[in-house]
Structure formats: C-alpha cells, structure tokens
Amino acid sequence: MKGPGNIDLSRRDVLKLGAAATAAPMMTKAQQAAPDAAVVTTASLTVNGKTHALKLDTRTTLLDALREHLQLTGPKKGCDHGQCGACTVLVDGRRINSCLTLAVMHQRHRVTTIEGLGTPAKMHPMQAAFLKHDGFQCGYCTPGQICSAVAVLAEIKQGIPSHASKDLNASMQPTQSEIRERMSGNICRCGAYSNIIDAITEVAETKVST
Amino acid sequence: MRPFSYEQAATPAAAAAAAARNPDAKFIAGGTNLLDLMKLEIEKPAHLIDVNGLALDKIESTPDGGMRIGALVRNTDLAADARVRREYPLLSRALLAGASGQLRNSATTAGNLLQRTRCPYFYDTNQSCNKRDPGSGCAALQGFSRQLAVIGSSNSCIATHPSDMAIAMRALDATVETVQPDGAARKIPIADFHTLPGDTPHIENTLKRGELITAVTLPKAVGGKQLYHKVRDRSSYAFALVSVGVVVHPDGSGRVAVGGVAHKPWRVEAAETELPRGAKAVATRLLAGAKPTHDNEFKLTLVERTLEAVLAEARSAG
C-alpha cells in the first residue's frame, strides 16, 4: 500500500492503523494504562464551509490537521507554542492560535483559514490592503497577520476592550494604539509593522465610512 | 508529545470521577498552557478529559449581589463583560494586561488560575527543577533569576505564578467553586487556593485529585478606584516583572495585591492598613521577609514605585 508521496507505509502509519482498529474501547482502556502508541480517532472538521471526516492521532493540533491533512498551508507553523501568531485562524469567527488547540476539540466549530477569507481572484479587503500597503516582506507571518487583523476589527466593532483602551466603558475605536496593542500576538521578523498598521487602518476607515 | 487517549466529559462530576480514576489524566479546556507543556514533554498526560462541553461558560448574578463566573468563560469574554467592566474593572484590566488577543480567546477562567510558572528552568528539560522533577534540585537558585520570586520562596523553588487575572481575583476576594469525584461541591477562598512552594513545589494549589473547578465567584462589588499596573520588558504580550492591582476608596483605605513576586498572588491584608501612610509603608510591610536574589532585588523597589504610581493615579482619576 502506498500513500501519496510515500514509498511505503511508515512505522507511524502502521501504528495508526493498529490503534484505529482498537479505537472504540480506547477510553476505558486508557484508564488502566498509558497508551504506548498513537491513539487514532475519527473527527469531523468544518473548514472554510466544507466538512471533512478525518482519521487523526489525538495529538494532532488544529494547525497540523489543517496543513497536513487538509493541505491548507496558509496557516503557518512558526513557533508552534502560541508565541508568534503565524498559525492564527478564526474559529466561529474568533481568532485563536491553531497550534495550541487539538483538532478533536473543534468538531462542532466553523474554522476559517486565510484560504477561506479570500482568493487571488476575489481578495478579502484586508488581503487587498496588505498588498496595497506592502504589509509584509517574506510573507510567512502574513496569513496569521491577516486573520488576526480581520478579527481585531470585529472585536473593536463588538466593543471588546483592550489594554490600550483608556475607558473600559466607552465605545472602542480603531486607533493606532488600539491596533498595535491588539496585534501584539502576531510577530513579524521582517518588521513590516508600520505598513501592517497602515493596511488595517485603511480597512477600518473604509468600514467606518460605509 | 506523548500519545494520549481522549474523552469528552458528559457532566462536571463525571469529569472529576474520570480524572480521579486515572492518575495520569488531565482536564483540557483552552489548552493554551497544557498543550504548550505537552509538546515539551513537561506535562505527559496519558489521557485527556475535554471539559469544553460542560456548559460552564455562563456569567451570572449571585443572590448576594455578586457574580458567578463559569470555569469555562474565556478570558476575552470575562474582560468584556459589561458588568465586570463597570463593577469589577480591576478584573478586566488584569485580564487585558495578559497574553495576546488569540490566547485570551481560548484561555479559560479556571485554566488561568491553574497556569504553570514560566520559570525558564521549569521549561528547560535539561535543567534541574523540583517543580517539574521533584527532588532533582533547583537550577534557578544559582541561575538567571531576574524574573523570579522575591518572597515566599524556598530553597526548593523560586518560581512565580504567572497569572494577571489571579492578582485581581485575590484583591477582589474571589472564591473557587469545585466539584469533587464523589459529586460533592466545595468552595475554596482564593487566599487558600494557591500554595507556597515549601519543599513540594510541584504542588501549586489545594485541589484534590480529580477535583474540577466549576466556577469562580466574586462577592458584591466593593467600588472604589480599581487599577492594575503591569511592569514588563515589552509594553504588550509579556509576563510581569511586577504587577500591582489596587482598590482604593475615597477615605484612603483599600486593597493591594501584587504579581510577579511570589509562587502565588501576593496580598498581605495587614499591609493594607498602611495605605494612608503611602506606598513605602505598604510595600515595607507587604514585602517583609523577602529573600530576593542578586538578580531580582530590584523588584522590591519596583513594587514600591509601581504602587506609588498606581496610588497617585487613583488619587487623580476622576
């Protein structure tokens, strides 16, 4: 048996198949002993409007499910520890670090990646603004920056305060200090920050005026 | 990451019972701290009990005029709650000073209380650490300790508790509500929840095996000016060197809780009687018996100066 791109079955695949066969009683078994091989389970993930049935090692993060199982390579693995924000996706419209959550925990959620926000032919306004303002250099952090930026404007619109908000009870405005604070979970090693802020500000202003 | 089996708990009591049956099980909610540590094999659960489906995500009023915050309320939602912003602004401010927008969207109220330390020697599995590997020693004692504890520490551990939210909860006299494996409920005052390291730094709180946090309650709002100042190496998305949360009343009385200095949120009620005499008097009593290292003795001065700044702001704020 050959998998796509694989010469033959890897040891991991064998373990997966073996564990899959015993997946049903895994919960009761696990209470007696630690599993010494991968535990494989089935999971249904709804991503960018499409539902997929997947067989996953329980250890699979949402990020790895998106990249390795669904070939959605927009979300990037930067640090894999929630420090850089390159893996940011939207879950039920809220931005999270997809590297710090398990795929099996999101079976009832709607996941949106950069691929679901827009396409080269029909870009999301935030994607277009990043292009216009040169909001990137190498581009590795960009999908996370854009997903985060889209959510930041939604959070401001919903009145969610931030550390930069002087008055917790006033309506929130997309000022530069608010955007900088709210985007602090997305690191850009190229240092395109000022252009990123310009891009987000333009989208915010367009939204306010329309 | 080590392999683990996974289940979704049906009720809080069932989750607690499942955890009590399996000593290698852990609860998972937001997962932002646990998965980070599992990737490093600092946490090695053989079984995960997903508690996200337990409907513990409501914020409700309590009969005594206070508030019950479900264990699963996300940090963003708690900070943004209209009543929290109005009546417990210290809690909103502390939450918003922590982590990033993405992390606050995942991280839960109970998980925030249960965060592990960010001591670099706890994270580096090549170093000895009594918290990670009891009995192995503490490399931090002779190491780079600028971030670490100045008070309440021991010869076994000088780690700090990293939470901002917990500082506010301590100042606001929160109570942790739990369910035990036999289904019985328990209430733990926040002052009795986190423990000092002593010679068992791997024990960080007074939860029993399998016990699950279901909610955190706040008593009726106390009013006053409520402020939280966090001093850190970056202006956003960094852990505190020192943080100070205060409630200051018009008559000058109030409450002070400090973060970044100890294994738990640091509050000494007796020190608060010094508030009318100013920051130095409070800080002296609050930090009496401190044992800083050469690297972190600056924190003693920093607490006093941050408190002075917060009190000045409280006096000037409209």
Coordinates of C-alpha atoms in Angstrom, one line a residue:
Chain A
M1 CA 0.0 0.0 0.0
K2 CA 1.4 3.4 -0.9
G3 CA 0.2 6.7 0.5
P4 CA 0.5 9.9 -1.5
G5 CA 4.2 10.7 -1.8
N6 CA 5.2 7.8 0.4
I7 CA 7.4 5.0 -0.8
D8 CA 5.8 2.6 1.6
L9 CA 4.0 2.5 4.9
S10 CA 5.8 4.3 7.6
R11 CA 6.1 2.9 11.1
R12 CA 3.7 5.7 12.2
D13 CA 1.1 4.6 9.6
V14 CA 1.3 1.1 11.0
L15 CA 0.8 2.4 14.5
K16 CA -2.1 4.5 13.3
L17 CA -3.8 1.5 11.7
G18 CA -3.2 -0.7 14.7
A19 CA -4.6 1.9 17.0
A20 CA -7.6 2.7 14.8
A21 CA -8.6 -0.9 15.0
T22 CA -8.8 -0.6 18.8
A23 CA -10.1 3.0 18.8
A24 CA -13.6 2.1 20.1
P25 CA -12.6 0.8 23.5
M26 CA -9.8 3.4 24.0
M27 CA -11.5 5.4 26.8
T28 CA -12.0 2.5 29.2
K29 CA -8.6 1.0 28.3
A30 CA -6.8 4.3 28.8
Q31 CA -8.0 4.4 32.4
Q32 CA -5.9 1.4 33.1
A33 CA -2.6 2.1 31.3
A34 CA -0.9 4.8 29.3
P35 CA -1.0 4.3 25.6
D36 CA 2.4 3.4 24.2
A37 CA 1.4 4.0 20.6
A38 CA -0.5 6.7 18.8
V39 CA -4.2 6.8 19.6
V40 CA -6.2 7.4 16.4
T41 CA -9.7 8.7 16.4
T42 CA -12.2 10.0 13.8
A43 CA -13.0 13.6 13.7
S44 CA -15.2 15.8 11.6
L45 CA -13.9 19.3 10.9
T46 CA -15.7 22.1 9.1
V47 CA -13.2 24.3 7.4
N48 CA -14.0 27.2 5.1
G49 CA -17.5 25.9 4.7
K50 CA -16.6 22.3 3.9
T51 CA -17.0 19.4 6.3
H52 CA -14.2 16.8 6.3
A53 CA -14.1 13.4 8.0
L54 CA -10.6 12.7 9.2
K55 CA -8.7 10.0 11.0
L56 CA -6.4 11.7 13.4
D57 CA -3.9 10.9 16.0
T58 CA -5.4 12.5 19.1
R59 CA -2.2 14.6 19.4
T60 CA -2.9 16.4 16.1
T61 CA -3.2 20.1 16.7
L62 CA -5.8 22.1 14.7
L63 CA -2.8 23.6 12.8
D64 CA -1.4 20.2 11.8
A65 CA -4.9 19.0 10.8
L66 CA -5.3 22.0 8.5
R67 CA -1.8 21.8 7.0
E68 CA -1.0 18.1 6.9
H69 CA -4.5 16.5 6.5
L70 CA -6.4 19.2 4.6
Q71 CA -3.5 20.7 2.7
L72 CA -4.5 24.2 3.8
T73 CA -1.0 25.5 4.1
G74 CA -2.0 29.2 4.6
P75 CA -1.8 28.9 8.4
K76 CA 1.9 28.7 9.2
K77 CA 3.9 26.9 11.8
G78 CA 6.2 29.5 13.2
C79 CA 7.0 28.7 16.9
D80 CA 4.3 26.0 17.5
H81 CA 4.0 27.4 21.0
G82 CA 1.5 30.3 20.7
Q83 CA 4.1 32.9 20.8
C84 CA 4.3 34.1 17.1
G85 CA 0.7 34.1 15.8
A86 CA 1.6 32.7 12.4
C87 CA -0.9 29.9 12.9
T88 CA -3.8 32.3 13.6
V89 CA -7.2 31.1 12.2
L90 CA -10.8 32.0 13.0
V91 CA -12.9 29.5 14.9
D92 CA -16.6 30.5 14.9
G93 CA -15.3 34.0 13.9
R94 CA -12.9 34.3 16.8
R95 CA -9.1 34.3 16.3
I96 CA -7.1 31.7 18.1
N97 CA -3.6 30.1 17.8
S98 CA -4.3 26.9 15.9
C99 CA -1.1 25.4 17.2
L100 CA -2.3 25.4 20.8
T101 CA -5.5 23.5 20.4
L102 CA -6.4 20.0 19.4
A103 CA -8.3 19.2 16.2
V104 CA -10.6 16.8 18.0
M105 CA -11.7 19.7 20.2
H106 CA -13.3 21.6 17.2
Q107 CA -15.8 19.1 15.7
R108 CA -18.7 21.4 16.3
H109 CA -17.0 24.6 15.2
R110 CA -16.6 26.5 11.9
V111 CA -12.9 27.1 11.1
T112 CA -11.8 29.8 8.7
T113 CA -8.3 30.0 7.4
I114 CA -6.8 32.6 5.1
E115 CA -7.9 30.4 2.2
G116 CA -11.5 30.9 3.3
L117 CA -11.2 34.7 3.7
G118 CA -10.5 35.3 0.0
T119 CA -8.9 34.1 -3.2
P120 CA -6.3 35.7 -5.5
A121 CA -9.2 36.5 -7.9
K122 CA -11.5 37.7 -5.1
M123 CA -9.5 39.0 -2.2
H124 CA -10.8 40.0 1.2
P125 CA -10.5 43.7 1.7
M126 CA -7.8 43.1 4.3
Q127 CA -5.7 41.0 1.9
A128 CA -6.0 43.8 -0.7
A129 CA -5.0 46.4 1.9
F130 CA -1.9 44.3 2.9
L131 CA -0.9 44.2 -0.8
K132 CA -1.5 47.9 -1.4
H133 CA 0.5 48.9 1.7
D134 CA 3.2 46.4 1.4
G135 CA 2.3 44.9 4.8
F136 CA 4.8 42.1 4.5
Q137 CA 8.3 41.2 3.3
C138 CA 8.9 37.5 3.3
G139 CA 5.2 36.8 3.8
Y140 CA 5.5 33.9 6.3
C141 CA 3.6 35.6 9.1
T142 CA 1.1 37.3 6.7
P143 CA -1.8 34.7 6.7
G144 CA -1.8 34.9 10.5
Q145 CA -1.5 38.7 10.5
I146 CA -4.5 39.0 8.1
C147 CA -6.7 36.5 10.0
S148 CA -5.8 38.3 13.2
A149 CA -6.4 41.8 11.7
V150 CA -9.9 40.8 10.4
A151 CA -10.8 39.6 13.9
V152 CA -9.3 42.7 15.6
L153 CA -11.6 45.0 13.6
A154 CA -14.5 42.7 14.5
E155 CA -13.5 42.8 18.2
I156 CA -13.4 46.6 18.2
K157 CA -16.8 46.7 16.5
Q158 CA -18.2 44.4 19.2
G159 CA -16.9 46.8 21.8
I160 CA -14.3 44.3 23.3
P161 CA -11.8 46.4 25.3
S162 CA -8.0 46.1 25.2
H163 CA -5.1 47.0 27.4
A164 CA -4.8 50.2 25.3
S165 CA -8.4 51.3 26.0
K166 CA -8.4 54.3 28.3
D167 CA -12.1 54.0 29.2
L168 CA -13.3 50.4 29.6
N169 CA -16.9 51.5 29.2
A170 CA -16.6 53.8 26.1
S171 CA -17.1 52.6 22.6
M172 CA -13.9 51.2 21.1
Q173 CA -12.2 53.0 18.2
P174 CA -9.6 51.5 15.8
T175 CA -6.9 54.0 16.7
Q176 CA -3.2 53.2 16.1
S177 CA -2.5 52.4 19.7
E178 CA -5.5 50.1 19.9
I179 CA -4.4 48.2 16.7
R180 CA -0.8 48.0 17.9
E181 CA -1.9 46.5 21.2
R182 CA -4.4 44.1 19.7
M183 CA -2.0 42.8 17.1
S184 CA 0.8 42.1 19.6
G185 CA 0.2 38.4 19.3
N186 CA 1.4 38.4 15.7
I187 CA 5.2 38.7 15.3
C188 CA 6.8 39.9 12.1
R189 CA 10.5 39.1 11.9
C190 CA 10.8 41.3 8.8
G191 CA 9.5 44.2 10.8
A192 CA 6.7 45.2 8.4
Y193 CA 4.7 46.5 11.4
S194 CA 4.2 50.1 10.3
N195 CA 2.8 49.0 6.9
I196 CA 0.6 46.4 8.6
I197 CA -0.9 49.1 10.7
D198 CA -1.5 51.3 7.7
A199 CA -3.3 48.4 6.0
I200 CA -5.5 47.6 8.9
T201 CA -6.2 51.3 9.5
E202 CA -7.4 51.7 5.9
V203 CA -9.8 48.8 6.1
A204 CA -11.1 50.1 9.5
E205 CA -11.7 53.6 8.0
T206 CA -13.3 52.2 4.9
K207 CA -15.7 50.2 7.1
V208 CA -16.5 53.2 9.3
S209 CA -17.3 55.4 6.3
T210 CA -19.5 52.8 4.5
Chain B
M1 CA 4.3 14.8 22.6
R2 CA 3.4 11.5 24.3
P3 CA 0.4 9.6 23.0
F4 CA -2.8 10.0 24.9
S5 CA -6.4 8.9 24.8
Y6 CA -9.2 11.4 24.7
E7 CA -12.7 11.7 26.0
Q8 CA -15.3 14.4 26.2
A9 CA -16.8 14.6 29.6
A10 CA -20.6 14.5 30.0
T11 CA -21.0 16.3 33.3
P12 CA -18.7 18.0 35.7
A13 CA -19.0 15.2 38.3
A14 CA -18.3 12.6 35.6
A15 CA -15.2 14.5 34.5
A16 CA -14.0 14.6 38.1
A17 CA -14.7 11.0 38.6
A18 CA -12.9 10.1 35.4
A19 CA -9.9 12.1 36.5
A20 CA -9.8 10.5 39.9
R21 CA -9.8 7.0 38.4
N22 CA -6.8 7.8 36.2
P23 CA -3.8 9.4 37.9
D24 CA -2.3 10.2 34.5
A25 CA -5.3 12.1 33.3
K26 CA -5.6 15.8 32.9
F27 CA -8.5 18.1 32.1
I28 CA -8.2 20.2 29.0
A29 CA -10.2 23.4 28.3
G30 CA -8.5 26.2 26.4
G31 CA -5.3 24.1 26.2
T32 CA -3.1 27.1 25.7
N33 CA -0.8 26.2 28.6
L34 CA -1.2 22.5 28.8
L35 CA -0.5 21.8 25.1
D36 CA 2.5 24.0 25.1
L37 CA 3.9 22.0 28.0
M38 CA 2.8 18.7 26.5
K39 CA 4.8 19.5 23.3
L40 CA 7.9 19.9 25.5
E41 CA 7.0 16.7 27.5
I42 CA 6.9 18.7 30.7
E43 CA 3.3 17.6 31.0
K44 CA 2.8 14.0 30.0
P45 CA -0.8 13.0 30.5
A46 CA -1.8 9.6 29.2
H47 CA -5.5 10.6 29.0
L48 CA -7.2 14.0 28.3
I49 CA -10.6 14.8 29.6
D50 CA -12.1 17.6 27.4
V51 CA -14.4 19.7 29.6
N52 CA -15.3 22.2 26.9
G53 CA -18.8 20.7 26.5
L54 CA -19.8 21.1 30.2
A55 CA -21.7 24.4 29.8
L56 CA -19.7 26.1 32.5
D57 CA -19.4 29.2 30.3
K58 CA -22.0 31.5 31.9
I59 CA -21.6 34.7 33.9
E60 CA -24.5 35.0 36.3
S61 CA -25.5 37.2 39.2
T62 CA -25.5 35.6 42.7
P63 CA -28.2 36.2 45.3
D64 CA -25.8 38.2 47.5
G65 CA -25.3 40.7 44.7
G66 CA -22.0 39.2 43.5
M67 CA -21.2 37.3 40.4
R68 CA -20.6 33.7 39.4
I69 CA -18.1 33.2 36.6
G70 CA -18.2 29.8 34.9
A71 CA -14.9 27.9 34.8
L72 CA -15.0 27.9 31.0
V73 CA -15.7 31.6 30.5
R74 CA -13.0 32.7 28.1
N75 CA -10.6 35.5 29.2
T76 CA -11.8 37.8 26.4
D77 CA -15.5 37.3 27.4
L78 CA -14.8 37.9 31.1
A79 CA -12.8 41.1 30.4
A80 CA -15.5 42.3 28.0
D81 CA -18.5 41.5 30.2
A82 CA -20.4 44.8 30.8
R83 CA -20.9 44.2 34.5
V84 CA -17.3 43.2 35.1
R85 CA -16.1 46.3 33.3
R86 CA -18.5 48.5 35.3
E87 CA -18.3 46.9 38.8
Y88 CA -15.0 44.9 38.8
P89 CA -12.8 46.9 36.4
L90 CA -9.7 45.6 38.2
L91 CA -10.5 42.2 36.8
S92 CA -11.0 43.5 33.2
R93 CA -7.7 45.4 33.5
A94 CA -5.8 42.5 34.8
L95 CA -7.1 40.1 32.1
L96 CA -6.4 42.6 29.3
A97 CA -2.8 43.0 30.5
G98 CA -2.2 39.3 30.0
A99 CA -1.3 37.2 26.9
S100 CA -2.4 38.1 23.4
G101 CA -5.9 38.5 21.8
Q102 CA -5.7 35.0 20.4
L103 CA -4.7 33.4 23.7
R104 CA -7.4 35.3 25.6
N105 CA -10.0 34.0 23.2
S106 CA -9.1 30.4 24.1
A107 CA -7.9 30.6 27.7
T108 CA -10.5 30.0 30.4
T109 CA -11.1 31.4 33.9
A110 CA -10.2 28.1 35.6
G111 CA -7.3 27.4 33.3
N112 CA -5.9 30.9 34.0
L113 CA -5.8 30.1 37.8
L114 CA -4.1 26.8 37.1
Q115 CA -1.3 28.2 34.8
R116 CA 2.1 26.8 35.4
T117 CA 5.1 29.0 36.0
R118 CA 7.1 30.4 33.2
C119 CA 10.4 30.0 35.1
P120 CA 13.0 29.2 32.4
Y121 CA 14.4 26.4 34.4
F122 CA 11.0 24.7 34.6
Y123 CA 10.7 25.0 30.8
D124 CA 14.3 23.8 30.0
T125 CA 14.1 20.0 30.5
N126 CA 18.0 19.9 30.6
Q127 CA 17.9 21.8 33.9
S128 CA 17.1 20.5 37.3
C129 CA 13.7 21.6 38.6
N130 CA 11.9 20.5 41.7
K131 CA 8.6 21.5 40.2
R132 CA 9.0 19.5 37.0
D133 CA 11.0 16.7 38.5
P134 CA 10.6 16.6 42.3
G135 CA 13.9 16.0 44.2
S136 CA 16.1 17.0 41.2
G137 CA 17.1 20.4 42.6
C138 CA 16.5 23.9 41.6
A139 CA 18.9 25.3 38.9
A140 CA 17.3 28.7 39.2
L141 CA 18.7 29.3 42.7
Q142 CA 22.2 29.8 41.2
G143 CA 20.9 30.8 37.8
F144 CA 19.4 33.7 35.9
S145 CA 16.7 34.8 38.3
R146 CA 15.7 38.2 37.2
Q147 CA 12.1 37.2 36.5
L148 CA 11.7 35.0 39.6
A149 CA 10.2 35.2 43.1
V150 CA 11.4 37.5 45.8
I151 CA 9.1 36.4 48.6
G152 CA 7.5 33.2 49.9
S153 CA 10.1 31.2 48.0
S154 CA 12.1 28.3 49.4
N155 CA 15.4 26.5 48.9
S156 CA 13.5 24.2 46.6
C157 CA 11.8 26.7 44.3
I158 CA 11.8 30.4 43.4
A159 CA 9.2 30.3 40.6
T160 CA 6.5 32.8 40.3
H161 CA 2.8 32.4 39.5
P162 CA 2.4 34.0 36.0
S163 CA -1.3 34.9 36.1
D164 CA -2.5 38.5 35.9
M165 CA -6.1 37.5 36.4
A166 CA -5.4 35.8 39.7
I167 CA -4.0 39.0 41.2
A168 CA -7.3 40.7 40.6
M169 CA -9.2 37.7 41.9
R170 CA -7.1 37.8 45.1
A171 CA -7.7 41.5 45.6
L172 CA -11.5 41.0 44.9
D173 CA -11.8 38.1 47.5
A174 CA -12.9 35.6 44.9
T175 CA -14.0 32.0 45.8
V176 CA -13.1 29.0 43.7
E177 CA -16.0 26.5 43.4
T178 CA -15.3 22.9 42.6
V179 CA -16.9 19.5 42.2
Q180 CA -15.1 16.5 43.7
P181 CA -15.0 13.0 42.2
D182 CA -17.9 11.9 44.5
G183 CA -20.0 14.7 43.1
A184 CA -19.8 16.9 46.3
A185 CA -19.2 20.6 45.8
R186 CA -16.6 22.6 47.6
K187 CA -15.7 26.3 48.0
I188 CA -12.1 27.4 48.4
P189 CA -11.4 31.1 49.2
I190 CA -8.8 32.3 46.6
A191 CA -6.4 33.1 49.5
D192 CA -6.3 29.4 50.3
F193 CA -6.2 28.2 46.7
H194 CA -2.6 28.7 45.6
T195 CA 0.2 27.4 47.8
L196 CA 3.8 28.4 48.5
P197 CA 6.5 26.1 47.2
G198 CA 8.0 24.9 50.5
D199 CA 9.6 21.6 49.8
T200 CA 6.8 20.5 47.5
P201 CA 6.9 23.0 44.6
H202 CA 5.2 20.5 42.3
I203 CA 2.0 21.1 44.3
E204 CA 0.7 24.5 43.3
N205 CA -2.9 24.6 44.7
T206 CA -5.2 22.9 47.2
L207 CA -7.3 21.0 44.7
K208 CA -7.6 17.3 45.4
R209 CA -7.0 14.6 42.9
G210 CA -9.8 14.7 40.3
E211 CA -11.4 17.8 41.7
L212 CA -12.6 20.1 38.9
I213 CA -13.1 23.9 39.1
T214 CA -16.7 24.7 38.1
A215 CA -16.8 28.5 38.8
V216 CA -15.2 31.4 40.4
T217 CA -17.4 33.7 42.4
L218 CA -17.0 37.3 43.3
P219 CA -18.7 38.9 46.3
K220 CA -20.8 42.1 45.8
A221 CA -18.7 44.8 44.2
V222 CA -16.7 46.9 46.6
G223 CA -16.5 50.0 44.4
G224 CA -13.5 52.4 44.8
K225 CA -10.9 53.2 42.2
Q226 CA -9.7 49.9 40.7
L227 CA -6.4 49.9 38.8
Y228 CA -3.9 47.4 37.6
H229 CA -0.3 48.3 36.6
K230 CA 1.9 45.8 35.0
V231 CA 5.6 46.4 34.5
R232 CA 7.3 44.2 31.9
D233 CA 10.1 44.1 29.4
R234 CA 7.7 44.8 26.4
S235 CA 4.7 47.0 26.5
S236 CA 2.4 44.2 25.4
Y237 CA 2.3 40.4 25.4
A238 CA 4.9 39.7 28.1
F239 CA 4.8 38.3 31.6
A240 CA 5.1 40.7 34.5
L241 CA 8.3 41.7 36.2
V242 CA 6.0 43.2 38.8
S243 CA 2.3 44.0 38.7
V244 CA 0.2 45.8 41.2
G245 CA -3.6 45.7 41.5
V246 CA -5.4 48.1 43.8
V247 CA -8.8 49.0 45.1
V248 CA -8.7 52.5 46.6
H249 CA -11.6 54.0 48.4
P250 CA -12.3 57.8 48.9
D251 CA -11.2 57.6 52.5
G252 CA -7.8 56.2 51.5
S253 CA -8.4 52.7 52.6
G254 CA -8.1 49.9 50.1
R255 CA -6.6 46.6 48.9
V256 CA -3.3 45.8 47.3
A257 CA -2.3 42.5 45.5
V258 CA 1.0 42.1 43.7
G259 CA 2.1 39.8 40.9
G260 CA 5.4 38.6 39.6
V261 CA 6.9 38.3 43.1
A262 CA 5.8 35.0 44.5
H263 CA 4.5 31.5 43.9
K264 CA 1.0 32.8 44.3
P265 CA -0.8 36.2 44.1
W266 CA 0.8 38.2 46.9
R267 CA -1.5 40.0 49.3
V268 CA -1.0 40.8 52.9
E269 CA -4.2 42.3 54.4
A270 CA -2.3 43.8 57.4
A271 CA -0.1 45.8 55.0
E272 CA -3.3 47.5 53.6
T273 CA -3.8 49.3 56.9
E274 CA -0.7 51.3 56.0
L275 CA -2.3 52.7 52.8
P276 CA -3.0 56.2 54.4
R277 CA 0.8 56.4 55.1
G278 CA 1.7 55.8 51.4
A279 CA 3.4 53.3 49.1
K280 CA 6.6 52.9 51.1
A281 CA 4.8 52.0 54.3
V282 CA 2.6 49.5 52.5
A283 CA 5.4 47.9 50.5
T284 CA 7.7 47.6 53.5
R285 CA 5.0 45.5 55.3
L286 CA 3.9 43.7 52.2
L287 CA 7.4 42.5 51.4
A288 CA 8.6 42.0 54.9
G289 CA 10.8 38.8 55.0
A290 CA 11.5 39.0 51.3
K291 CA 14.6 37.0 50.2
P292 CA 15.5 38.3 46.7
T293 CA 18.4 37.1 44.7
H294 CA 21.1 39.5 43.4
D295 CA 19.3 39.4 40.0
N296 CA 15.9 40.3 41.2
E297 CA 16.3 42.5 44.3
F298 CA 15.3 45.4 42.1
K299 CA 11.7 44.0 42.3
L300 CA 11.4 45.3 45.9
T301 CA 12.0 48.9 44.8
L302 CA 9.9 48.3 41.7
V303 CA 6.9 47.2 43.8
E304 CA 7.1 50.3 45.9
R305 CA 7.4 52.6 43.0
T306 CA 4.7 50.9 40.9
L307 CA 2.4 51.1 43.9
E308 CA 3.2 54.8 44.4
A309 CA 2.4 55.4 40.7
V310 CA -0.9 53.5 41.0
L311 CA -1.9 55.3 44.1
A312 CA -1.1 58.6 42.5
E313 CA -3.3 57.7 39.6
A314 CA -6.1 56.6 41.9
R315 CA -6.0 60.0 43.6
S316 CA -6.1 61.9 40.3
A317 CA -8.5 59.7 38.4
G318 CA -11.9 61.4 38.1

